[in-house]
XYZ file of C-alpha atoms in Angstrom:
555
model
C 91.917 113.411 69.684
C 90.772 117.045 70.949
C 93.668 118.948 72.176
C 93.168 120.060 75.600
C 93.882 124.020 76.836
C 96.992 122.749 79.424
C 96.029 126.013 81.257
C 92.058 124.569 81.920
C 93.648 121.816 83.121
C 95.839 123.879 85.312
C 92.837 124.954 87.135
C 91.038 121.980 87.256
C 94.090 120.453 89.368
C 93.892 124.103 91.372
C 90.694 122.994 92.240
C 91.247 119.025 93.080
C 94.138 119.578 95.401
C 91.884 122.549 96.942
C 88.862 120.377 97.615
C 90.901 117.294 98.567
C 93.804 117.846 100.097
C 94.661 113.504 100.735
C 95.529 114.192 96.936
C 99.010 114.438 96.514
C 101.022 117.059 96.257
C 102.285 118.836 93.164
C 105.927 117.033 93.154
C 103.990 113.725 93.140
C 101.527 115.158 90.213
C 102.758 112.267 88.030
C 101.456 110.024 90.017
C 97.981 110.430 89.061
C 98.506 109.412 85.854
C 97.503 105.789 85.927
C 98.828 104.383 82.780
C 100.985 105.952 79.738
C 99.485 105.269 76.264
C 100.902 105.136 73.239
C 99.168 107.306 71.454
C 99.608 110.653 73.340
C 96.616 109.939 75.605
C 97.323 108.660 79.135
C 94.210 107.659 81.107
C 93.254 109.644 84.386
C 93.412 108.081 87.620
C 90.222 107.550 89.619
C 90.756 110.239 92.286
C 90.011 112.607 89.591
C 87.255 110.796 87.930
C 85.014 112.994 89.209
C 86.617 116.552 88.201
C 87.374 115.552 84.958
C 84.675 113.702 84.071
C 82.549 117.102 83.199
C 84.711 117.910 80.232
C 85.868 114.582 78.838
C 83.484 112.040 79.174
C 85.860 109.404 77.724
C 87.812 109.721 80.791
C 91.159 110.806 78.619
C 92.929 114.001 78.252
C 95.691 115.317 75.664
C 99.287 113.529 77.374
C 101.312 116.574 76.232
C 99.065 119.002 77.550
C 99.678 117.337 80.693
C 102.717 116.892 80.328
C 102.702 121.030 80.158
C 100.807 120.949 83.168
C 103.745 118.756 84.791
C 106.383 121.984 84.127
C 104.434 123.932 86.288
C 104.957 122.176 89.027
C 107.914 121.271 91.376
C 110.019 119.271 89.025
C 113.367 117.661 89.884
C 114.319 116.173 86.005
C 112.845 118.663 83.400
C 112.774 116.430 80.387
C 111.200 118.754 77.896
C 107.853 117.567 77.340
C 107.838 115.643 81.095
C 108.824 115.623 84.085
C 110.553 112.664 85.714
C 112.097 112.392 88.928
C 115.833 113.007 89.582
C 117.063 109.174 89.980
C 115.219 108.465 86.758
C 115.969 108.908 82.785
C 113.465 110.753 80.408
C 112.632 108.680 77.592
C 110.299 109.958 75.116
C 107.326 108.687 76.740
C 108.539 107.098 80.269
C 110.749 108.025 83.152
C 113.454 104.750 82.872
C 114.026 103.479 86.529
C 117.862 102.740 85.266
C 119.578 105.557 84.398
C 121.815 103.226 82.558
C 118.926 101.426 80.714
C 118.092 102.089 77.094
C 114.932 104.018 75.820
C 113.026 102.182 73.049
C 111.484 103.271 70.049
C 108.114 101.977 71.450
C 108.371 104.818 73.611
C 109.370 103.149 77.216
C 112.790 101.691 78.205
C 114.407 98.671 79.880
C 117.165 97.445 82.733
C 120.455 98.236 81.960
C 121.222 94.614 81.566
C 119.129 94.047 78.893
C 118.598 95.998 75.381
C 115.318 96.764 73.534
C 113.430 94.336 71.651
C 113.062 95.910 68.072
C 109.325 96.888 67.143
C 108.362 95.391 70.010
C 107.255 96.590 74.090
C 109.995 93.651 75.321
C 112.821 93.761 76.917
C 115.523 90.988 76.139
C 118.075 90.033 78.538
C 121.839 90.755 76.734
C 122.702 87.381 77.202
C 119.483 85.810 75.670
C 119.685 83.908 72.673
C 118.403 85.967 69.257
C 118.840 84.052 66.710
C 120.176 86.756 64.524
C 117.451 89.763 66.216
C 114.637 87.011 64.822
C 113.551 85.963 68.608
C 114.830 86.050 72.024
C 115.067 82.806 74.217
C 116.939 81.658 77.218
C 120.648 81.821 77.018
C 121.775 78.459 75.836
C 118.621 78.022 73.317
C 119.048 76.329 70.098
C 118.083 78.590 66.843
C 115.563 76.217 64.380
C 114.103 76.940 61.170
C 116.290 79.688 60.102
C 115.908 81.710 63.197
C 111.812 80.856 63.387
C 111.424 78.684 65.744
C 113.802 77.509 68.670
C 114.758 74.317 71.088
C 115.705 74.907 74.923
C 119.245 73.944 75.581
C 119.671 69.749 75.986
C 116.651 69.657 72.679
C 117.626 69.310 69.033
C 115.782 70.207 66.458
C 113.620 67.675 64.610
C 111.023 68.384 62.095
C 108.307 67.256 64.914
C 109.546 69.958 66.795
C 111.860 70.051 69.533
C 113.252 66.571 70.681
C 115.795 65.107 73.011
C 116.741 62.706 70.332
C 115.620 62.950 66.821
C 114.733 59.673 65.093
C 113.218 58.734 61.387
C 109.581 59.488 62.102
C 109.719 59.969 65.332
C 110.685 62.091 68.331
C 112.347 60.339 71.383
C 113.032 61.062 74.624
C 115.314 60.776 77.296
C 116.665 57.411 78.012
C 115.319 55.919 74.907
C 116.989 55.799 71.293
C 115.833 55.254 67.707
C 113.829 51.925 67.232
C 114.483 49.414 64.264
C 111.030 50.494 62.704
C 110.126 53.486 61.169
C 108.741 55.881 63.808
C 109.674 54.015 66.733
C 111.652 54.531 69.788
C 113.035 51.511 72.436
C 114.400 51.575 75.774
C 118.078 52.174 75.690
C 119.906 48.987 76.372
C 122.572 49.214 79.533
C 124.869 46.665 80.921
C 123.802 45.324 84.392
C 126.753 44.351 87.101
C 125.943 41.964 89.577
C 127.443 41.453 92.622
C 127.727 38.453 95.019
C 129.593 38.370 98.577
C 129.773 35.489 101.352
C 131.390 35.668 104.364
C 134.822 34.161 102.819
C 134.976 35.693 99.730
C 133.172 38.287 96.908
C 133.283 38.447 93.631
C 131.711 40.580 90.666
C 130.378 40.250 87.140
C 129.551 42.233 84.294
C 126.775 40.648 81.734
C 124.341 42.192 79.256
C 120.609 41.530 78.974
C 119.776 39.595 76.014
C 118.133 41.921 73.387
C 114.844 40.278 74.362
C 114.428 42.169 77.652
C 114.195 45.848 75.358
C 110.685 46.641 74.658
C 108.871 48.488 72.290
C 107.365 51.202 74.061
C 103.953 51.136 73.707
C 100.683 52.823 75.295
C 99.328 50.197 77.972
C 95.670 49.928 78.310
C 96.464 49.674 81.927
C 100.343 51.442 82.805
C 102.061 49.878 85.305
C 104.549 51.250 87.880
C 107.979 48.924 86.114
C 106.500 50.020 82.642
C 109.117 52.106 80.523
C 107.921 55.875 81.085
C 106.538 54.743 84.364
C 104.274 56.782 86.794
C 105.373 60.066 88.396
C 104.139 58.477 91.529
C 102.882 54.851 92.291
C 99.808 56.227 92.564
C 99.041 58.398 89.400
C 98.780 56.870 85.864
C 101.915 58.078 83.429
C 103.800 56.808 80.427
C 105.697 59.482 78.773
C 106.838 57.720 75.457
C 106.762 58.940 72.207
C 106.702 57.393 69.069
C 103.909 54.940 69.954
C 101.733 52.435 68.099
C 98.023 53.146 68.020
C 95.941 50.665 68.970
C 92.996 49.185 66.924
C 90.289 52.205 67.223
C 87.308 51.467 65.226
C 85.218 51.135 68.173
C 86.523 53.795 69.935
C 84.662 57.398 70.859
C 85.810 60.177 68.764
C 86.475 63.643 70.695
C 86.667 65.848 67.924
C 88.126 69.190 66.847
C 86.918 71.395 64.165
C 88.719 73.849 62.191
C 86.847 76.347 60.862
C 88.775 79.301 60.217
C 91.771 80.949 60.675
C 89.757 83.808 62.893
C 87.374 81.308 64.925
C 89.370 79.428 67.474
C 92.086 77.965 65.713
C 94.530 77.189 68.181
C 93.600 74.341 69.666
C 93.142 72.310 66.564
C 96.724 73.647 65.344
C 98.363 72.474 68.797
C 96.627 69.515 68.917
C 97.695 68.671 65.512
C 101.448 69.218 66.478
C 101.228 67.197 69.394
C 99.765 64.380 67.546
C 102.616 64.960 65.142
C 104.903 64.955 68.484
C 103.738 61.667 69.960
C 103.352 59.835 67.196
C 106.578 60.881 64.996
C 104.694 61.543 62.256
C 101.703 63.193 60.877
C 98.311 62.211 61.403
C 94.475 63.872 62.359
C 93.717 61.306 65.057
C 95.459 60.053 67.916
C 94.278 57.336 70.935
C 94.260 58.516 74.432
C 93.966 56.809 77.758
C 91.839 58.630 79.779
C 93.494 58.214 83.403
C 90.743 58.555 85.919
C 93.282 59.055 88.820
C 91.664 62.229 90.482
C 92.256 66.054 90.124
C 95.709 65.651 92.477
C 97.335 63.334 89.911
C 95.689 65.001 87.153
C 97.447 68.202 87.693
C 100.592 66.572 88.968
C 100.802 65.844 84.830
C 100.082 68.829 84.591
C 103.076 70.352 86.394
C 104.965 67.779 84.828
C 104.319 69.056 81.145
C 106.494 71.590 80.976
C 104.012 74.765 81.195
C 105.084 76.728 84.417
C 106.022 79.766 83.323
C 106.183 78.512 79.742
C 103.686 81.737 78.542
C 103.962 84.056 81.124
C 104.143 87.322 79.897
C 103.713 86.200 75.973
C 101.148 87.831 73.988
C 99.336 87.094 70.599
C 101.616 88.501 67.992
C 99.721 88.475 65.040
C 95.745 87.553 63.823
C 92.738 88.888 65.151
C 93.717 88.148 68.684
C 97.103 89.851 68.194
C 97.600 91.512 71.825
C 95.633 89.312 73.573
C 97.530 87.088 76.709
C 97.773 83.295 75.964
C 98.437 80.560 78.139
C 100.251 77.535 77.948
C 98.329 74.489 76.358
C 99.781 70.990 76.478
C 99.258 68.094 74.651
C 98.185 65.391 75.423
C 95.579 66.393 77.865
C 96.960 66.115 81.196
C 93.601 64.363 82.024
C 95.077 61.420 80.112
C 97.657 58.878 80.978
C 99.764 59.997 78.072
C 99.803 63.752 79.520
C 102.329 65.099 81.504
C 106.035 64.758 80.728
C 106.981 64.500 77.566
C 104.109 66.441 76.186
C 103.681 69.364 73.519
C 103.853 72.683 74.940
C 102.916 76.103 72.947
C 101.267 79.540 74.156
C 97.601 79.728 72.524
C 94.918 82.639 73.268
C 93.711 82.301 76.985
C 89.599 82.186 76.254
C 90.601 79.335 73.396
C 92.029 77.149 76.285
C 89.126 77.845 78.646
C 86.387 76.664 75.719
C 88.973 73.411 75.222
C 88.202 72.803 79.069
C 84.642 73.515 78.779
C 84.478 70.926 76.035
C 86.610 68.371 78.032
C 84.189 68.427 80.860
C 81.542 67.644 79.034
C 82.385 65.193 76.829
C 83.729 62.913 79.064
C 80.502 63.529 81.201
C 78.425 62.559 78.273
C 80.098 59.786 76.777
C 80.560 58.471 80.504
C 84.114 57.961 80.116
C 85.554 55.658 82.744
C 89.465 55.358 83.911
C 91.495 53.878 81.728
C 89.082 54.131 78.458
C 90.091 54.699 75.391
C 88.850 57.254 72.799
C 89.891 59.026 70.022
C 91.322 62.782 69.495
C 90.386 63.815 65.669
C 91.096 67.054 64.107
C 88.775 67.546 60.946
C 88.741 70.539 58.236
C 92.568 70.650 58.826
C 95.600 69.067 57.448
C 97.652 68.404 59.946
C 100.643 67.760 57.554
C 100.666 71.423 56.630
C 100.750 72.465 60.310
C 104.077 73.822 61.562
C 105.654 74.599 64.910
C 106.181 77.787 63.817
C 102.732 78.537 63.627
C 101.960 79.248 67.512
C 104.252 80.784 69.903
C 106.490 78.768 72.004
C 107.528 79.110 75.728
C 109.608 82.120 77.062
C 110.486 80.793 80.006
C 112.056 83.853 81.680
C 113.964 84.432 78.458
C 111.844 88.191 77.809
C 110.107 90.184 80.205
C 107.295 93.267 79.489
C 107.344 96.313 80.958
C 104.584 95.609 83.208
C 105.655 95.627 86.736
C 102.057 94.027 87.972
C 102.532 90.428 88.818
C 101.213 88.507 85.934
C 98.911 85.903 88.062
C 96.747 89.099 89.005
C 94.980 90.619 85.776
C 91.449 91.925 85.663
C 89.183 93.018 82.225
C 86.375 92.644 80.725
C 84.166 90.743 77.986
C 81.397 91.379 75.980
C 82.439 88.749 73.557
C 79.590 85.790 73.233
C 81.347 82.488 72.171
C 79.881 79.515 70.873
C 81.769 76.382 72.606
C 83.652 73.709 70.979
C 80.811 71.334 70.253
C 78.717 73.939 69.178
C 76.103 73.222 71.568
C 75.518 76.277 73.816
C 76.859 79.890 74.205
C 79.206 81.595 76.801
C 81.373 84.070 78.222
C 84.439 83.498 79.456
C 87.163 85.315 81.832
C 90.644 84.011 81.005
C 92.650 84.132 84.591
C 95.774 82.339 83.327
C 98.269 80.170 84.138
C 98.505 80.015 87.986
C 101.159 79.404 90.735
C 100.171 78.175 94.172
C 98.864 80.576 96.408
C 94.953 82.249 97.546
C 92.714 84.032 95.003
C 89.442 86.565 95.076
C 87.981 86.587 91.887
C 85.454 89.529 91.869
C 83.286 89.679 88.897
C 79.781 91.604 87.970
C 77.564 91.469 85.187
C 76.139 94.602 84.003
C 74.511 92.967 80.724
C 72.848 89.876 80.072
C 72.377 86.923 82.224
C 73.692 83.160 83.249
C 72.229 80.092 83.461
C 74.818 78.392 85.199
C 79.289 79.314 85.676
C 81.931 77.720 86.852
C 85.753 78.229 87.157
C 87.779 75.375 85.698
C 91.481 75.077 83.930
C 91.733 74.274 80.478
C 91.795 70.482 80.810
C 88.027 70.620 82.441
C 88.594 70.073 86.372
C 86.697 72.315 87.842
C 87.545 74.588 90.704
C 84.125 75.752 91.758
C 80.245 75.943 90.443
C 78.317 78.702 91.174
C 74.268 78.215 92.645
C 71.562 80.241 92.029
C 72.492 83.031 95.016
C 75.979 83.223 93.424
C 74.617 84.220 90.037
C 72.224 86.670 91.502
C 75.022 88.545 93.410
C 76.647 88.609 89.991
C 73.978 90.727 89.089
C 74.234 93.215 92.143
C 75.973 96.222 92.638
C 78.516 94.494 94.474
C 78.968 91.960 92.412
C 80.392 88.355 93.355
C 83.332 87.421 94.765
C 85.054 83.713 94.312
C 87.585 82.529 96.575
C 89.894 79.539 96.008
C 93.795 78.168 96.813
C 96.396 76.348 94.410
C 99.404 74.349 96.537
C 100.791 74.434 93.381
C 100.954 75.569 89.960
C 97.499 74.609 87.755
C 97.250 75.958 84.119
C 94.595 77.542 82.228
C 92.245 78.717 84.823
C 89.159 81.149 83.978
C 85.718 81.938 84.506
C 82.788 80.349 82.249
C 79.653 80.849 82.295
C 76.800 79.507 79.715
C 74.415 82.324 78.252
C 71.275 82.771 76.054
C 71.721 86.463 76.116
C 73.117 88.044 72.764
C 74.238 90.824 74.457
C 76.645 90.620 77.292
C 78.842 92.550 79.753
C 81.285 91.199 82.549
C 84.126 92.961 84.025
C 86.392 91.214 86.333
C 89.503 91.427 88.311
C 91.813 88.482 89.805
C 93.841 89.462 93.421
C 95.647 87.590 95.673
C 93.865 86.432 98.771
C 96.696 86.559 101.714
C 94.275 85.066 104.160
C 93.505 81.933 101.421
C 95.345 78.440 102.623
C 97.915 76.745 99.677
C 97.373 73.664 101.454
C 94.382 72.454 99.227
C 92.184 73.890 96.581
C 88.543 74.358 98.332
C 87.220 77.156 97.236
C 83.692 78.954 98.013
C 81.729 81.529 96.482
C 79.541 84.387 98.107
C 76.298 84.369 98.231
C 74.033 87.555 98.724
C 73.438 89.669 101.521
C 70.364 88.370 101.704
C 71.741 85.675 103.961
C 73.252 88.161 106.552
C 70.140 90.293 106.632
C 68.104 86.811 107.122
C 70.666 86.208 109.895
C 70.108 89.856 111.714
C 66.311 89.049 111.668
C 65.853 85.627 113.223
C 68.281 87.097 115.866
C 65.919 89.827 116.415
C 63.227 88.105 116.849
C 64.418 85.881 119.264
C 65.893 88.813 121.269
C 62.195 89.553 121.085
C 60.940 86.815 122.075
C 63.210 86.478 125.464
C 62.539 89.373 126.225
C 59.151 88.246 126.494
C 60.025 85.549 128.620
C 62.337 87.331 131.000
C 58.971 89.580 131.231
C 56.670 86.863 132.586
């Protein structure tokens, strides 16, 4: 990058706080700055768009020549090549809050009560568990895999993953131990006490069911409420067993997942590979699912049963093409299916990858007019699933690191010019990854500045979708204004984003997700703005019949 005369820049300032004196003043000149970089650059804040914009179109200026320019002015901690303010500590490229926090070699700094992550922007909490510097996870975490991979505390590790109980071929959970047959798991046995009384006299006795009352635990074509791994609710469909025994499935439908390449989309097929791995206790490309049918409530009840609040939050793709990149949490199985929900396999894949696994969802069930409680088939092809390891996506956080970001991670805005083809290869789109959600309002507010929709929607990664967008909608997507999409969660719902199908090669949507105070968290209606047009249509039918009595008032 050009090196920029601090002294021009001098003036320029001279001449913003002259012109515009809401700017702040020169203790606060910091402020401006909107975000450090990395890479001696720090980008300038809007209010001075406009001034700077004439010499550096790219909207960036030297950071140490700034940096220069900060010495000039009123400064209350002189840091050398900075200028931080008196309660804070100069680190080579930040002012550190804590004045008893560490600076990082990354160039920022973290809380006093945790240390630096090596390599790394993260800060880890100084009683998180590293597994000799290899990771950091929440205190009481279980190191796997020499220090690869780790189990939350009350989980072993198994070579499925991690387990409550680990069993030959298979991975069981609570309540449940290690079945007579390979892969397996059965319903713990438990003595009963019974207890009789009269008026006269009691008594009590202690007897154990006969070994005929402990089931195999199996997936029901229909679950029952008394079934082991019963329903979260006697109203929603759940059986949370692992270890199960696939039905006959030659006549089945086959939902399937392609591999092709470690660069296009491969997480889905990876984590669906090590959940198949996870339910079944062993290896396999196919699994059979019970599609639940129970409605978008119970739906996402599994959902919130799974395991994925907070599971990602603040976890980024550490290596690949999408290194970088936020993920979100994906579970398997689908939470759309009676098997989903607790018990299932949680891991953080790239957020757009989960949005095109929704996408997909939606429309195959649509198409192969799946009914509740229908069987089909989840295949992974051009992968062998037996050379799949846990190790290969990133697992939950949960609170155990946090990045230096101070935003709230629900809100995040960007934008795309990326043109995907979906899952079953049938159509192009574009997609705005929003992210795992908690319960609260949201204003999505989106334009497109290149290329054109035939038809968007926002959905979560398991296909229920949130709102569709008409004709009007996609035309204010268009305008200057752009369009704005409100909706409410009453609790948390995973995977959420923007998709929209496209013929246009060339596209370009920016976006930005808020919080929407006035929006209700009592349900999850949502509605989209149309164009002025409406309004304006409004103002003139009014008019004319203002006109029109008028008129009549006259005669």
């Amino acid at each position: 990058m050009k090196r920029t005369n601090p002294f021009w820049i001098f003036s320029i300032f001279s001449r913003a706080f002259a012109s515009d004196p809401s700017l702040p003043n020169s203790k606060d000149t910091r402020g401006l700055l909107s975000e450090r970089q990395t890479d001696s650059s720090v980008n300038i804040h809007p209010s001075l768009d406009p001034v700077f914009i004439e010499q550096n179109s790219s909207g960036q200026l030297d950071a140490r020549s700034l940096f220069g320019l900060f010495g000039r002015q009123t400064c209350e901690n002189n840091c050398g090549n900075g200028c931080c303010k008196s309660s804070e500590k100069c680190c080579p490229s930040s002012c550190c809050p804590d004045l008893q926090g560490p600076c990082c070699d990354t160039g920022g700094c973290c809380p006093s009560y945790a240390f630096c992550f090596p390599s790394t922007d993260k800060c880890c909490s100084k009683t998180s568990e590293t597994c000799g510097g290899k990771l950091c996870l929440v205190t009481g975490s279980v190191c796997c895999g020499s220090g690869t991979w780790g189990c939350k505390s009350g989980e072993s590790c198994c070579s499925d993953g991690c387990c409550t109980k680990c069993c030959p071929g298979a991975c069981c959970p609570s309540g449940t131990e290690c079945g007579n047959a390979y892969g397996e798991c059965q319903v713990r046995r438990t003595s009963q006490r019974t207890s009789t009384q009269t008026s006269s006299s009691s008594s009590s006795s202690s007897t154990a069911p006969p070994s005929l009352t402990t089931p195999k635990i199996q997936t029901p074509k229909i679950p029952t409420s008394t079934a082991a791994g019963s329903a979260t609710s006697s109203e929603c469909k759940h059986v949370s067993a692992t270890g199960i025994p696939q039905p006959t499935s030659s006549n089945l439908p086959v939902m399937e997942f392609v591999y092709i390449s470690p660069i296009v989309a491969p997480d889905i097929p990876i984590n669906i590979c090590l959940g198949i791995r996870h339910k079944l206790g062993r290896s396999a490309q196919e699994i059979v699912l019970t599609y639940a049918g129970d409605g978008q409530r119970c739906s996402r009840q599994r959902g919130r049963g799974s395991g994925c609040r907070g599971c990602c939050k603040g976890v980024t793709k550490s290596s690949g093409a999408e290194a970088g990149r936020r993920t979100e949490c994906d579970e398997f199985p689908f939470k759309s299916t009676v098997e989903g929900g607790d018990g299932a396999w949680n891991r953080c894949v790239t957020g757009w990858e989960n949005q095109l696994q929704g996408y997909y969802l939606n429309s195959w069930y649509r198409d192969n007019n799946i009914k509740p409680d229908d069987q089909f088939i989840v295949r992974v092809s051009n992968l062998d699933c037996s050379t799949v390891q846990p190790a290969d996506l990133q697992s939950c956080q949960n609170g155990g690191a946090s990045t230096l970001q101070t935003r709230a991670e629900s809100l995040v805005s960007g934008s795309e010019t990326a043109v995907r083809r979906t899952l079953d290869n049938k159509t192009t789109v574009v997609i705005a990854p929003f992210g795992d959600l908690d319960g609260m309002g949201y204003e999505a507010k989106a334009r497109m500045s290149t290329g054109r929709l035939t038809q968007a929607r926002v959905m979560d990664s398991d296909g229920d979708e949130i709102t569709a967008m008409g004709e009007d909608n996609l035309n204010s997507l268009y305008s200057d204004d752009g369009l704005s999409i409100k909706w409410a969660f009453d609790d948390y719902v995973g995977g959420v984003g923007f998709i929209g199908e496209t013929q246009s090669t060339s596209v370009n949507l920016t976006w930005d997700l808020q919080s929407d105070v006035s929006g209700s968290s009592s349900n999850s209606e949502s509605v989209a703005s149309k164009s002025p047009f409406s309004l304006i249509s409004q103002l003139y039918i009014a008019a004319w019949f203002g006109l029109l009595m008028l008129f009549y008032l006259a005669y």
